[in-house]
Amino acid sequence: MGKRGFPRREPRPKEVLTHRLRLAQEVAPPTPTGRRGKPWRYSHALYLALLLGKLRFA
């Protein structure tokens, strides 16, 4: 039970991913830009956020 006897609401998956992505953006190295070759498809922060989710549910 949460505050004042109300049942605690579980966060939605999108809210959880948004929170993890925000945390990962603070600690992940910046995605390299300005180099030759194929551009990065996803940022390092997104990979880190997805790995955090995998650790949580593994």
Tab-separated table of C-alpha atoms in Angstrom, residues 4-6 10 12-13 15 17 21-22 26-27 31 33 36 40 42 45 47-48 55-56:
chain	number	residue	atom	x	y	z
A	4	ARG	CA	-2.867	7.122	2.776
A	5	GLY	CA	-3.905	3.545	2.061
A	6	PHE	CA	-4.084	3.881	-1.724
A	10	GLU	CA	3.189	0.135	-11.104
A	12	ARG	CA	4.278	1.794	-17.282
A	13	PRO	CA	7.057	0.261	-19.419
A	15	GLU	CA	7.925	5.462	-18.134
A	17	LEU	CA	12.467	3.162	-20.272
A	21	LEU	CA	17.379	6.504	-20.704
A	22	ARG	CA	17.644	9.744	-18.729
A	26	GLU	CA	24.164	11.149	-17.654
A	27	VAL	CA	26.824	8.415	-17.486
A	31	THR	CA	28.174	9.043	-29.375
A	33	THR	CA	30.275	12.043	-34.696
A	36	ARG	CA	34.245	8.699	-41.743
A	40	TRP	CA	25.750	5.269	-35.571
A	42	TYR	CA	21.573	4.317	-31.850
A	45	ALA	CA	22.951	5.916	-23.844
A	47	TYR	CA	22.237	0.758	-25.487
A	48	LEU	CA	23.045	1.280	-21.799
A	55	LEU	CA	19.585	-6.918	-16.157
A	56	ARG	CA	16.384	-6.055	-14.306
